[in-house]
Tab-separated table of C-alpha atoms in Angstrom:
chain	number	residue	atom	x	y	z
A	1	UNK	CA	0.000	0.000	0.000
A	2	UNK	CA	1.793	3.125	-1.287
A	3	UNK	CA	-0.925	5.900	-0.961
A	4	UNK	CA	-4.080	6.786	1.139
A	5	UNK	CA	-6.192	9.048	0.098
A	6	UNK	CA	-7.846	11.108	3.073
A	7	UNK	CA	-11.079	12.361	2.381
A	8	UNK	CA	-13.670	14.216	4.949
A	9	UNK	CA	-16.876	14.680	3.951
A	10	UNK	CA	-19.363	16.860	5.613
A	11	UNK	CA	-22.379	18.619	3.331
A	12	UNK	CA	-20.715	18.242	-0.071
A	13	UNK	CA	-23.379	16.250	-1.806
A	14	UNK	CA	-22.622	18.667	-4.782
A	15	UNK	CA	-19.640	17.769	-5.047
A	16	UNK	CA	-18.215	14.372	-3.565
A	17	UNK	CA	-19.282	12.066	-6.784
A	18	UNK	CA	-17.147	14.463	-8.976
A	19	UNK	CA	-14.404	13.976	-5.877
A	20	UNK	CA	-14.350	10.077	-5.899
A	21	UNK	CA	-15.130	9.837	-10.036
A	22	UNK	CA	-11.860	11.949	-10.107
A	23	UNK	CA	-9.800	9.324	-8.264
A	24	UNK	CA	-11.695	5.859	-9.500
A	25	UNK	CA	-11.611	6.730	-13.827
A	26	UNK	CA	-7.930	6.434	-13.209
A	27	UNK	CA	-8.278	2.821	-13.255
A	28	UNK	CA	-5.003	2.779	-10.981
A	29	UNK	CA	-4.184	-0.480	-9.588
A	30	UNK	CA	-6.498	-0.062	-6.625
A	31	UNK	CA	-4.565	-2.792	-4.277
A	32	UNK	CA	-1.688	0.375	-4.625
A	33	UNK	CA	-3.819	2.950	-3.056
A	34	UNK	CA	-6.565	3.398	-0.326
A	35	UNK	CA	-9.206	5.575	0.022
A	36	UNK	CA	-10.594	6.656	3.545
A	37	UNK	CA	-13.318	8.603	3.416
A	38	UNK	CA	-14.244	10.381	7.309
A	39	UNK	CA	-18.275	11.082	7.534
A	40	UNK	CA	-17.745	13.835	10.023
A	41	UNK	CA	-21.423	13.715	10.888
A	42	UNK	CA	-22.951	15.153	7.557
A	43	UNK	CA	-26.657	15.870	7.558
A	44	UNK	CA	-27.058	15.293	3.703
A	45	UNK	CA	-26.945	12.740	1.349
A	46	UNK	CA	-23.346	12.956	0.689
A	47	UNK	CA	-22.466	9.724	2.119
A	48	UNK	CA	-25.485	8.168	-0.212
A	49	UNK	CA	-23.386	8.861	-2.656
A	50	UNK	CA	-20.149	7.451	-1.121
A	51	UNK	CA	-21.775	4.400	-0.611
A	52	UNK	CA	-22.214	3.631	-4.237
A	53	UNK	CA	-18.704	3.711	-4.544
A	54	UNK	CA	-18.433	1.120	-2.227
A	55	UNK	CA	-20.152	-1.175	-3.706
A	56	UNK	CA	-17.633	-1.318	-6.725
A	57	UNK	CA	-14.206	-0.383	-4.730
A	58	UNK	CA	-12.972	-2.440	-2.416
A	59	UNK	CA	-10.137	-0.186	-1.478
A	60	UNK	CA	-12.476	2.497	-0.433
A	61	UNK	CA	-13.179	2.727	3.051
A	62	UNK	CA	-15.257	4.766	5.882
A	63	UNK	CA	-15.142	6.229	8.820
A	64	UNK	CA	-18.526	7.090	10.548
A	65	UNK	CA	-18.017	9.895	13.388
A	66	UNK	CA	-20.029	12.924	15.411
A	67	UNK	CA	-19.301	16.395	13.408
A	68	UNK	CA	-15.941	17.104	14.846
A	69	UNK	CA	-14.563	19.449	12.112
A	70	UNK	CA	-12.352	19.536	9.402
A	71	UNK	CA	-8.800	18.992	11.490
A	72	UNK	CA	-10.942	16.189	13.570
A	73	UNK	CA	-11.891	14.039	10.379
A	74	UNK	CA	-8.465	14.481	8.878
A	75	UNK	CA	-6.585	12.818	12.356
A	76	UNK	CA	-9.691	9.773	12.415
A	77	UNK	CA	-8.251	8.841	8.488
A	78	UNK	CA	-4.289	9.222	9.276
A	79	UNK	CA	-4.996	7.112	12.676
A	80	UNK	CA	-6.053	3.627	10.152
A	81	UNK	CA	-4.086	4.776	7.335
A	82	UNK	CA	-1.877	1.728	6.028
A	83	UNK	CA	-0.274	3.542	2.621
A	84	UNK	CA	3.637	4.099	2.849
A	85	UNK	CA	2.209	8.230	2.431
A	86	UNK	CA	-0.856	10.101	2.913
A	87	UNK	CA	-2.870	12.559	0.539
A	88	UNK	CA	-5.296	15.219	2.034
A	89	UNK	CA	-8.204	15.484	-0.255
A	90	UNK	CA	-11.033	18.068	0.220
A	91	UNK	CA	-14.660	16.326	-0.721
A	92	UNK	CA	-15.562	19.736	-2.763
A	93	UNK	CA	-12.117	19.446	-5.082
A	94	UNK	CA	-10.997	16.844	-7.471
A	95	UNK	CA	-7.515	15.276	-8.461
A	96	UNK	CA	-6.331	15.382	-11.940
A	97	UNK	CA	-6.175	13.005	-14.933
A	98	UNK	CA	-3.035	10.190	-13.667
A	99	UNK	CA	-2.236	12.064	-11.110
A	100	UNK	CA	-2.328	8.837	-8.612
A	101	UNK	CA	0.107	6.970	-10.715
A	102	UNK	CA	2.465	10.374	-10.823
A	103	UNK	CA	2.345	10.751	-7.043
A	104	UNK	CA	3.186	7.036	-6.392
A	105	UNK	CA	6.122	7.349	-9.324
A	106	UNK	CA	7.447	10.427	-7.402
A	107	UNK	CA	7.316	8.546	-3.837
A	108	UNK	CA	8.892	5.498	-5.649
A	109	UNK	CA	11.568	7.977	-7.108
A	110	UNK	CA	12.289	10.061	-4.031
A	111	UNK	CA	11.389	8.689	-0.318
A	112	UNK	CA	10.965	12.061	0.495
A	113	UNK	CA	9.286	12.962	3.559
A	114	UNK	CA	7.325	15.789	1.995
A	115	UNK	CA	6.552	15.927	-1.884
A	116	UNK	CA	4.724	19.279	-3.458
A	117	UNK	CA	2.579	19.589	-6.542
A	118	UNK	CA	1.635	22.269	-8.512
A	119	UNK	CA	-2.332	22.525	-8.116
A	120	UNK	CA	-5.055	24.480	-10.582
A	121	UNK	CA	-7.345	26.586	-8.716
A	122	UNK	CA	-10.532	26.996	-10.391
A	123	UNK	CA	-13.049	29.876	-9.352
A	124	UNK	CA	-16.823	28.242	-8.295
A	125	UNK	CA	-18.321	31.608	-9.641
A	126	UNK	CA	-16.921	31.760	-12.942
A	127	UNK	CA	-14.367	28.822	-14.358
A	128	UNK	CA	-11.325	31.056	-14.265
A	129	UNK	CA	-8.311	29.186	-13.079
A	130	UNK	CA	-4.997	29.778	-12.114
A	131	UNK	CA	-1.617	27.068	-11.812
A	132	UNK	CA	0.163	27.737	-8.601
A	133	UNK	CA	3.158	26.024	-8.279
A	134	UNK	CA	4.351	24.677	-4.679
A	135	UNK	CA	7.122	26.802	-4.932
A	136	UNK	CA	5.760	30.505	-4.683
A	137	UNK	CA	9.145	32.391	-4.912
A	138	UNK	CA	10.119	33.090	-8.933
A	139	UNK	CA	13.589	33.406	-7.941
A	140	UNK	CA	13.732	29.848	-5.792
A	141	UNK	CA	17.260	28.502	-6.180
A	142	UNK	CA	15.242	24.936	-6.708
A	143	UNK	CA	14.348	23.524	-9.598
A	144	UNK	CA	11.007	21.199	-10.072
A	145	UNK	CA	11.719	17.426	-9.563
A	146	UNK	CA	15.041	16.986	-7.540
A	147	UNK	CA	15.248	16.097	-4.222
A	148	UNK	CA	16.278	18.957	-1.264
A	149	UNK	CA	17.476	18.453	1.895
A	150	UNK	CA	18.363	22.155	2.486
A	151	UNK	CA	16.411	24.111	4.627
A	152	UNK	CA	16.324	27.195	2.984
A	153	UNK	CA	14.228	25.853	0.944
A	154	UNK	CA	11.225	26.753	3.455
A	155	UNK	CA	11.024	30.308	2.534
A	156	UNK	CA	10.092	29.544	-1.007
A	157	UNK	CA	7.675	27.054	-0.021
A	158	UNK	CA	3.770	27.243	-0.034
A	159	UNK	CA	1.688	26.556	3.148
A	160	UNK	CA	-1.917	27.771	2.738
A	161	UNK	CA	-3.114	24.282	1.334
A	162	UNK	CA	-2.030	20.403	2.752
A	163	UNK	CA	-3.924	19.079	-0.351
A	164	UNK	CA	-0.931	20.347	-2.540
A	165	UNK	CA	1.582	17.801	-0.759
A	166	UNK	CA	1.528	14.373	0.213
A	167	UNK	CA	3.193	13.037	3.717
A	168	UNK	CA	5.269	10.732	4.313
A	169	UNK	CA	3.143	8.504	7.263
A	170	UNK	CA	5.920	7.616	9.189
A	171	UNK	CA	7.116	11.218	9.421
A	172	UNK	CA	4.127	12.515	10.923
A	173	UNK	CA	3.847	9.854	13.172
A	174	UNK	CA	7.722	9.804	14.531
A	175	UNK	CA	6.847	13.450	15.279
A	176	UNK	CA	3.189	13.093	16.241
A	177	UNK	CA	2.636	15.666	13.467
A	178	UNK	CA	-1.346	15.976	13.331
A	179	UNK	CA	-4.266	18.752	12.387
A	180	UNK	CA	-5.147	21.673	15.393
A	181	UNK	CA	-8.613	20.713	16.314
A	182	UNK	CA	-11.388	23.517	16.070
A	183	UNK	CA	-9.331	25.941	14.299
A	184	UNK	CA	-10.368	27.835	10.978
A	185	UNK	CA	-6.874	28.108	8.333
A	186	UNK	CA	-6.234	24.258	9.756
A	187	UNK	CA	-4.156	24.028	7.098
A	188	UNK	CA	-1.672	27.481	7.924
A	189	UNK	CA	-1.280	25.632	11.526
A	190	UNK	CA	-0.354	22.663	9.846
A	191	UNK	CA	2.244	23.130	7.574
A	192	UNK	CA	4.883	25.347	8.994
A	193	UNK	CA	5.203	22.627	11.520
A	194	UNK	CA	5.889	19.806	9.162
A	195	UNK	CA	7.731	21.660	6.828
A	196	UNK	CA	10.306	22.563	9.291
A	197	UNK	CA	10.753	18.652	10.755
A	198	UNK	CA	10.909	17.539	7.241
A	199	UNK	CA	14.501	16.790	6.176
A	200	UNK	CA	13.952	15.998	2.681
A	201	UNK	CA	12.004	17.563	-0.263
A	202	UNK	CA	10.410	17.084	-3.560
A	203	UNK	CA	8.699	19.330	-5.600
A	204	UNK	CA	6.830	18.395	-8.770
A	205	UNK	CA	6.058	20.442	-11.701
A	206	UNK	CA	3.180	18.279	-12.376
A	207	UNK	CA	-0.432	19.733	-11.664
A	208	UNK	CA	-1.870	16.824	-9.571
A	209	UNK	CA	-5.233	18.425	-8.412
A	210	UNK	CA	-7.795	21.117	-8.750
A	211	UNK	CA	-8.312	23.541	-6.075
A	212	UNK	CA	-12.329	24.773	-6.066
A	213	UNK	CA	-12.362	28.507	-4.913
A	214	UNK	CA	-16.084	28.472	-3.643
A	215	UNK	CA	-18.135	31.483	-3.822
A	216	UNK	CA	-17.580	33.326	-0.210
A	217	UNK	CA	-19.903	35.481	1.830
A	218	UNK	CA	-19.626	39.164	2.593
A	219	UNK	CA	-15.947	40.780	3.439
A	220	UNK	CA	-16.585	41.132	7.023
A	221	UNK	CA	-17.042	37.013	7.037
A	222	UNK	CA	-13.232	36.957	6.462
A	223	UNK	CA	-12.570	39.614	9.979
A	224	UNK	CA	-15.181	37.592	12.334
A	225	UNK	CA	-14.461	37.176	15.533
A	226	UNK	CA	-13.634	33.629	15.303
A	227	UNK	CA	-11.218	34.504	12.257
A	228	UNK	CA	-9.440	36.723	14.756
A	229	UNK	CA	-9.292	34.398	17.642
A	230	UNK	CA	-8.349	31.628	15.522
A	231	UNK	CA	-5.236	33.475	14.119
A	232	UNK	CA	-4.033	34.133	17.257
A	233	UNK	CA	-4.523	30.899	18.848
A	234	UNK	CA	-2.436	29.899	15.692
A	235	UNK	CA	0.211	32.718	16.518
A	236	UNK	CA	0.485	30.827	20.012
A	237	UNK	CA	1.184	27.439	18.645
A	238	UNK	CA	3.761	28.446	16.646
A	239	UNK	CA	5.526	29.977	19.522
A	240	UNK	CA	4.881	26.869	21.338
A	241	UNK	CA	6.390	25.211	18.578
A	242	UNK	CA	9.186	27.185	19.116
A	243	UNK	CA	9.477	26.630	22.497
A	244	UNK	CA	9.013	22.699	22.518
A	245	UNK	CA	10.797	21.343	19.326
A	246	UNK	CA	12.081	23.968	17.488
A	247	UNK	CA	14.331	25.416	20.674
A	248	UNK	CA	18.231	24.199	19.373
A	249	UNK	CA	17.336	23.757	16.100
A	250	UNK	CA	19.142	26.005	12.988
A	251	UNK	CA	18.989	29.627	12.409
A	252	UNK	CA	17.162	29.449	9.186
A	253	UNK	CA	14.423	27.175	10.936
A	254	UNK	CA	14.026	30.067	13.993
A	255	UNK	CA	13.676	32.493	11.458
A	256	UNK	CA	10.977	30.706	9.541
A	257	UNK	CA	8.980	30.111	12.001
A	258	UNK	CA	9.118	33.708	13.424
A	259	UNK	CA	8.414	34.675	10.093
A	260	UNK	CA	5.287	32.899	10.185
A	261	UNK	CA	4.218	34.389	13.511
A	262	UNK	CA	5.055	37.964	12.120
A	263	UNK	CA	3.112	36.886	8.975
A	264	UNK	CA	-0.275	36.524	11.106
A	265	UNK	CA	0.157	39.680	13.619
A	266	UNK	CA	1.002	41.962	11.064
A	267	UNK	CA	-2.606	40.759	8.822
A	268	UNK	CA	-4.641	40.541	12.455
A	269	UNK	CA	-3.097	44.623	12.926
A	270	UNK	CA	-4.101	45.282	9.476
A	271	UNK	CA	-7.765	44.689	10.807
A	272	UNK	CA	-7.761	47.732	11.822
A	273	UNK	CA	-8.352	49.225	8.573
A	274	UNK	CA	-11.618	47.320	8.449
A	275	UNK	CA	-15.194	48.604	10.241
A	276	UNK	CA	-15.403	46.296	13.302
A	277	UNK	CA	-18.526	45.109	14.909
A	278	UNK	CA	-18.590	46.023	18.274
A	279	UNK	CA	-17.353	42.020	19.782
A	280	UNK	CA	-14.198	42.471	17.545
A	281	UNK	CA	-13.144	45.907	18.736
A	282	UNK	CA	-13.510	44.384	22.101
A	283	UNK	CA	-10.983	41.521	21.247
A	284	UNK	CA	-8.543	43.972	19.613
A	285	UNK	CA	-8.472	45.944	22.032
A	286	UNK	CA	-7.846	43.301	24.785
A	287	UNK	CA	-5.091	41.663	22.665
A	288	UNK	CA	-3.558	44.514	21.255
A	289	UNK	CA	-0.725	44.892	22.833
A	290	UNK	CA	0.047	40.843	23.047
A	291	UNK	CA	-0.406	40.755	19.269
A	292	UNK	CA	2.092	44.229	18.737
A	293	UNK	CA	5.063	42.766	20.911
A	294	UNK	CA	4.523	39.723	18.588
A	295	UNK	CA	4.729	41.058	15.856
A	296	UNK	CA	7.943	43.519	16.841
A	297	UNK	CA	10.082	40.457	17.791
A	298	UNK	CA	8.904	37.487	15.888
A	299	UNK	CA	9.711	40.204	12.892
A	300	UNK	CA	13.120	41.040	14.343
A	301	UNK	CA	14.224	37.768	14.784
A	302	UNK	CA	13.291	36.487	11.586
A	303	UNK	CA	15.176	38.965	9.488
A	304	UNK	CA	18.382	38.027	11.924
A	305	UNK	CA	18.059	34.573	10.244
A	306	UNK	CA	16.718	35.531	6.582
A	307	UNK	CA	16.479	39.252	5.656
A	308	UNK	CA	13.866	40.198	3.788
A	309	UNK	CA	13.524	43.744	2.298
A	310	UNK	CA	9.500	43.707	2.151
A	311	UNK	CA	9.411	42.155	5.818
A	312	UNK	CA	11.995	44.894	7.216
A	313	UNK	CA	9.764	47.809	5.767
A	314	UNK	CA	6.094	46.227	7.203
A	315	UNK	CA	8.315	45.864	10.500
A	316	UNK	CA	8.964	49.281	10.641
A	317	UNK	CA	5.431	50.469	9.880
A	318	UNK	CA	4.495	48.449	12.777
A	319	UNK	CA	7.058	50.785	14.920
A	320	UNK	CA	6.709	53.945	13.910
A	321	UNK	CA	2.889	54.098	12.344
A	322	UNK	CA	-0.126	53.880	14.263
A	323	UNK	CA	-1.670	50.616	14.045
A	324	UNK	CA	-5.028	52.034	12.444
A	325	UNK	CA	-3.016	53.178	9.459
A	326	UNK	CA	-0.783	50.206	8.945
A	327	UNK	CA	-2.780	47.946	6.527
């Protein structure tokens, strides 16, 4: 067993038969892969529909659970997972024409603890997509499909999506590596941490999935009060990262991770540009200066271990400009 394929499903009836069609017109040797699919308590007919795949796949497995969330579901399938490396799939995207076989020929070919993939995001509202490569830096010192064991590697990296890698199992496991429960931008809690454990690379040019960019509510959905609270409770785990594993470790690895911290204070001061409701002025208020300090020496710290001329100015706003005016 080479690959599992993670799925969580909760209301996606629209979209998990075009999800599991993706993966099962392959015609991949299914004794090769898995797929575990996590019903995380969905009140629709979405797992109607899983169960019709089935009845035809006998690599395709569930998971029946109370709604726990996203992070939740994604632990429940890597706990049974048998495949030498895991794939996080989301149950409203789909996975490209051979794109199992590629992933399994770039495990066979590299071992790697972490492999990326270009993905195509495709907009809900009107078909336009985009090809983002794993690598988001232009000027990346790393070329597509070699293996990389240096570190600096991380500050060319993406880390807003999991679905664009795939794990190696043991990995996670040796460092208990799993999904923030509760959490909104899961995924931006996620990665930093296993992309600084992992000790070897590979990034593929190949576009293995598409990435559905579903139609979103009103602006102020994105500064809600859980947003807010979520972002910092990620700010904290980072620093606990720090703290725990990280403490000893290289330069380059301190200064990524501080660079993600400063990343996340400097957007949650930016809120200020916005009109709050009355509940988020509150929390800004309360957490204002916590979030500040933050951002001052997670900032400083980072550009000790990789100076960054667009990092170094924002840190200075944050010093000399009221916080209102810094977005």
């Amino acid at each position: 067993m080479q690959l599992s394929i993670i799925i969580p499903v909760y209301k996606v009836e629209k979209y998990i038969r075009d999800t599991l069609q993706s993966i099962y017109r392959q015609q991949y040797d299914e004794n090769l892969f898995e797929v575990i699919v996590i019903n995380d308590g969905t009140p629709d007919d979405s797992m109607r529909i899983v169960a019709e795949f089935t009845n035809k796949h006998a690599n395709l497995h569930i998971i029946n659970q109370k709604n726990q969330g996203l992070s939740c579901a994604r632990n429940a399938g890597l706990k049974i997972a048998q495949g030498e490396y895991v794939w996080f799939v989301d149950s409203d995207d789909t996975v490209t024409e051979e794109s199992i076989g590629k992933v399994i020929e770039c495990i066979e070919r590299s071992k790697a603890d972490v492999i990326g993939f270009s993905i195509l995001k495709v907009s809900e509202a009107n078909r336009v997509s985009e090809v983002e490569s794993a690598i988001w830096n232009e000027h990346c010192r790393f070329s597509s499909n070699q293996i990389v064991c240096d570190k600096s590697i991380l500050f060319s990296l993406h880390t807003g999506a999991a679905v664009r890698y795939v794990y190696r199992r043991a990995f996670l496991q040796m460092n208990h590596l799993r999904f923030y429960p509760g959490i909104l931008y899961e995924d931006q809690e996620f990665l930093p941490r296993v992309l600084s454990l992992a000790n070897s690379f590979y990034i593929s040019s190949f576009i293995s999935y598409r990435y559905l960019l579903r139609s979103s509510g009103s602006i102020m959905s994105q500064f809600s009060l859980r947003s807010l609270r979520d972002t910092l409770t990620i700010v904290r785990s980072y620093e606990t990262w720090l703290q725990e594993e990280i403490k000893g470790k290289s330069a380059l690895i301190n200064a990524y991770i501080n660079g993600c911290i400063f990343n996340h204070t400097y957007w949650l001061l930016s809120f200020k540009a916005v009109t709050f409701r009355d509940e988020q002025k509150e929390f800004m208020r309360d957490h204002y200066a916590e979030i500040r300090r933050k951002c001052l020496t997670a900032g400083w710290k980072s550009l000790k271990g990789n100076f960054r001329l667009t990092r170094a100015v924002r840190l200075l706003m944050v010093f000399l400009i009221p916080h209102h005016l810094i977005k």
